[in-house]
Every structure is written in structure tokens, then in C-alpha cells.
């Protein structure tokens, strides 16, 4: 307890001692917003100025999912456990609404807080909810369509990056097409992130039954 | 003391309390529930810090999906610990 308090004090002291940053990133971002193709600074940084980070992040997420899939054992589709009728009715009602919310978050990402990760998380939550209500079977062996969906986001991202590389620098979009390209990438990302995150849950549940 | 500051202090205290409780509770199920509570409070804190992007992600991934995964893991552990009927 005493050590923890000491550590907290030392960390607080270190933070207060930090020197002033030499480069002011917010002003740089604000200065380059015109070329980014979107109007929300967070989306501009995530998908344009620092596109590398997001690309690698999605790759890591996919790798984590491969690990989970390699560890799951069952070969056959495990039927969902039946749930309460009221829960099923509610899930049926909520799932389309959640897909709608995900689409809205994806679209609004260009102008306001939102974007691919949030939309994907809402999609994944819808998947988990359907699974808990017993409406969705667990994934034992993802089929071809599912696999395509899982890697679609990363593939779209890599293809766009390669095309941009052909014209100069990796992940530097021409500013006239940047908005369209970002929306395209984000759509693929939201789909893949939603599938991957819900897959983490749907894959790990099958061993119980 | 303005209402905003009072709310922030309350929020910070609740965050530290729920984090401590989640770490020290012996019952795994209770610890997971406390972790979810911590995630939701953290989302509130991000919203108070005017970072709605992170608040959204924290609420959906940090509290929702991670919570569901952890609850599932606790269920697995319980099923394993009980003798097969």
C-alpha cells in the first residue's frame, strides 16, 4: 500500500515536471484539415495523418482473432442454447436498430465523434446480444463469406495504401479523393472490426456445450 | 464548489474505489461486475474530459465486449470447477 502510494506520488511528480512539447500537434492538425478530406480532427488523424497506426492496429486485431480461432476445438456448428422468449423478442427488435446506429456512427465520423471503431463495436455488441439470446450459432468453422468479411477491412486498407504508394508515398491520399477513400476504408474496417470483435466471443463460447 | 467540480471529484473517487474493489475482491464474478462498472465510469470521465470518441469506444469495447468475454470466462471456470453430473 505504501509502495503504491509512493509510486503514485512519483508518477504525479514526473508528470508535473514534463517539459513543454517542442511541436504543437493540435495546431498542425488544424492547419492541415483542409487536405484531409474529413471535417473531424480525430478521424483525420486516425485515417489520414497517422494511417499507419490504424492499419497496423487492424492487423493486430485480426492476428488476435486468428489466435482465438486456432485455440477453439469443436469442429461442428454448436446450436445456440434456447433463451427466454422475451429476451429473444427484444434482441430481434434491437438488432436492426443497432445496425442502424452503427451505420450512423460510420457516416457521422467525418463530421463529428464517431467512426469505424465505434461502429464496429456496436455491430459486435449486436452479434454478442443475438448469440446470448440464442438466435445465432457459434462459429466452429467460419465459411468463405465470413472469412472474406473478416479480412475485408484490412484488404481494402492495404489496396488503397498500395495504390497511393504507386503515386508517391504510402497512405498519402490525393486530397481531392481523400474523403471518398476514407469513407471506403472506414466501411470495410467497421464491417471487419464488428465481425472480429463478435468473433472473439462467438468462437470462444462453443467449447462449453 | 461548482456542481461540475463536485461531480468530477465524486467521479474520480468512484473510479478509484471501483478499481480497488475490482482488484481486491475474492469473488471473480463480483470482480468482473466491478470491472464493468469501472469501464462505464471511465467512459463518463472521458466524456467529462470532452473526448466523446474515446468515451464511445470505452463504453462499447472496454465495458461491453470485454465485460461479456470476462463473464463468459468466469462461467467456463465455474463449469470446470463443478464435478460433472
GROMACS .gro file of N, CA and C in nm, chain B residues 22-60:
model
  117
  231UNK      N    1  -1.238  -0.394  -0.755
  231UNK     CA    2  -1.227  -0.497  -0.858
  231UNK      C    3  -1.100  -0.577  -0.841
  232UNK      N    4  -0.993  -0.512  -0.795
  232UNK     CA    5  -0.865  -0.581  -0.780
  232UNK      C    6  -0.861  -0.666  -0.653
  233UNK      N    7  -0.930  -0.622  -0.548
  233UNK     CA    8  -0.915  -0.691  -0.420
  233UNK      C    9  -1.025  -0.792  -0.391
  234UNK      N   10  -1.136  -0.788  -0.468
  234UNK     CA   11  -1.245  -0.881  -0.439
  234UNK      C   12  -1.204  -1.024  -0.469
  235UNK      N   13  -1.239  -1.115  -0.378
  235UNK     CA   14  -1.201  -1.255  -0.398
  235UNK      C   15  -1.296  -1.323  -0.497
  236UNK      N   16  -1.424  -1.285  -0.494
  236UNK     CA   17  -1.523  -1.347  -0.583
  236UNK      C   18  -1.503  -1.296  -0.726
  237UNK      N   19  -1.474  -1.389  -0.820
  237UNK     CA   20  -1.442  -1.348  -0.957
  237UNK      C   21  -1.560  -1.279  -1.024
  238UNK      N   22  -1.680  -1.334  -1.005
  238UNK     CA   23  -1.798  -1.275  -1.070
  238UNK      C   24  -1.816  -1.131  -1.026
  239UNK      N   25  -1.803  -1.107  -0.895
  239UNK     CA   26  -1.819  -0.972  -0.843
  239UNK      C   27  -1.710  -0.880  -0.900
  240UNK      N   28  -1.588  -0.935  -0.912
  240UNK     CA   29  -1.478  -0.854  -0.966
  240UNK      C   30  -1.508  -0.812  -1.110
  241UNK      N   31  -1.565  -0.904  -1.189
  241UNK     CA   32  -1.597  -0.870  -1.328
  241UNK      C   33  -1.704  -0.762  -1.334
  242UNK      N   34  -1.806  -0.775  -1.249
  242UNK     CA   35  -1.912  -0.673  -1.247
  242UNK      C   36  -1.853  -0.537  -1.208
  243UNK      N   37  -1.760  -0.538  -1.111
  243UNK     CA   38  -1.696  -0.413  -1.071
  243UNK      C   39  -1.611  -0.356  -1.184
  244UNK      N   40  -1.548  -0.447  -1.261
  244UNK     CA   41  -1.469  -0.401  -1.377
  244UNK      C   42  -1.559  -0.332  -1.479
  245UNK      N   43  -1.680  -0.388  -1.502
  245UNK     CA   44  -1.773  -0.325  -1.596
  245UNK      C   45  -1.816  -0.189  -1.544
  246UNK      N   46  -1.844  -0.183  -1.412
  246UNK     CA   47  -1.881  -0.054  -1.351
  246UNK      C   48  -1.768   0.047  -1.371
  247UNK      N   49  -1.644  -0.001  -1.350
  247UNK     CA   50  -1.527   0.087  -1.370
  247UNK      C   51  -1.522   0.138  -1.514
  248UNK      N   52  -1.548   0.047  -1.611
  248UNK     CA   53  -1.544   0.087  -1.752
  248UNK      C   54  -1.649   0.195  -1.783
  249UNK      N   55  -1.769   0.177  -1.727
  249UNK     CA   56  -1.875   0.276  -1.754
  249UNK      C   57  -1.841   0.411  -1.690
  250UNK      N   58  -1.787   0.407  -1.568
  250UNK     CA   59  -1.747   0.533  -1.503
  250UNK      C   60  -1.635   0.600  -1.583
  251UNK      N   61  -1.543   0.515  -1.635
  251UNK     CA   62  -1.432   0.569  -1.715
  251UNK      C   63  -1.486   0.637  -1.841
  252UNK      N   64  -1.588   0.576  -1.903
  252UNK     CA   65  -1.649   0.638  -2.021
  252UNK      C   66  -1.706   0.775  -1.984
  253UNK      N   67  -1.769   0.782  -1.866
  253UNK     CA   68  -1.822   0.910  -1.818
  253UNK      C   69  -1.710   1.011  -1.800
  254UNK      N   70  -1.596   0.962  -1.745
  254UNK     CA   71  -1.481   1.053  -1.724
  254UNK      C   72  -1.430   1.105  -1.858
  255UNK      N   73  -1.419   1.017  -1.959
  255UNK     CA   74  -1.373   1.063  -2.091
  255UNK      C   75  -1.469   1.167  -2.147
  256UNK      N   76  -1.601   1.144  -2.127
  256UNK     CA   77  -1.699   1.241  -2.177
  256UNK      C   78  -1.681   1.375  -2.106
  257UNK      N   79  -1.652   1.370  -1.974
  257UNK     CA   80  -1.629   1.494  -1.898
  257UNK      C   81  -1.503   1.565  -1.948
  258UNK      N   82  -1.404   1.488  -1.995
  258UNK     CA   83  -1.280   1.548  -2.047
  258UNK      C   84  -1.298   1.591  -2.192
  259UNK      N   85  -1.420   1.601  -2.238
  259UNK     CA   86  -1.458   1.635  -2.376
  259UNK      C   87  -1.383   1.552  -2.479
  260UNK      N   88  -1.381   1.418  -2.459
  260UNK     CA   89  -1.328   1.324  -2.558
  260UNK      C   90  -1.435   1.220  -2.589
  261UNK      N   91  -1.542   1.262  -2.659
  261UNK     CA   92  -1.655   1.169  -2.680
  261UNK      C   93  -1.616   1.047  -2.763
  262UNK      N   94  -1.514   1.061  -2.850
  262UNK     CA   95  -1.469   0.945  -2.930
  262UNK      C   96  -1.426   0.831  -2.839
  263UNK      N   97  -1.337   0.866  -2.744
  263UNK     CA   98  -1.283   0.764  -2.655
  263UNK      C   99  -1.392   0.715  -2.562
  264UNK      N  100  -1.484   0.805  -2.522
  264UNK     CA  101  -1.594   0.763  -2.435
  264UNK      C  102  -1.677   0.655  -2.502
  265UNK      N  103  -1.708   0.677  -2.632
  265UNK     CA  104  -1.786   0.577  -2.706
  265UNK      C  105  -1.714   0.443  -2.711
  266UNK      N  106  -1.583   0.448  -2.747
  266UNK     CA  107  -1.507   0.324  -2.760
  266UNK      C  108  -1.494   0.254  -2.626
  267UNK      N  109  -1.472   0.332  -2.520
  267UNK     CA  110  -1.457   0.273  -2.387
  267UNK      C  111  -1.586   0.204  -2.344
  268UNK      N  112  -1.701   0.271  -2.366
  268UNK     CA  113  -1.828   0.213  -2.323
  268UNK      C  114  -1.855   0.085  -2.401
  269UNK      N  115  -1.828   0.087  -2.533
  269UNK     CA  116  -1.864  -0.028  -2.616
  269UNK      C  117  -1.764  -0.143  -2.600
   0.00000   0.00000   0.00000
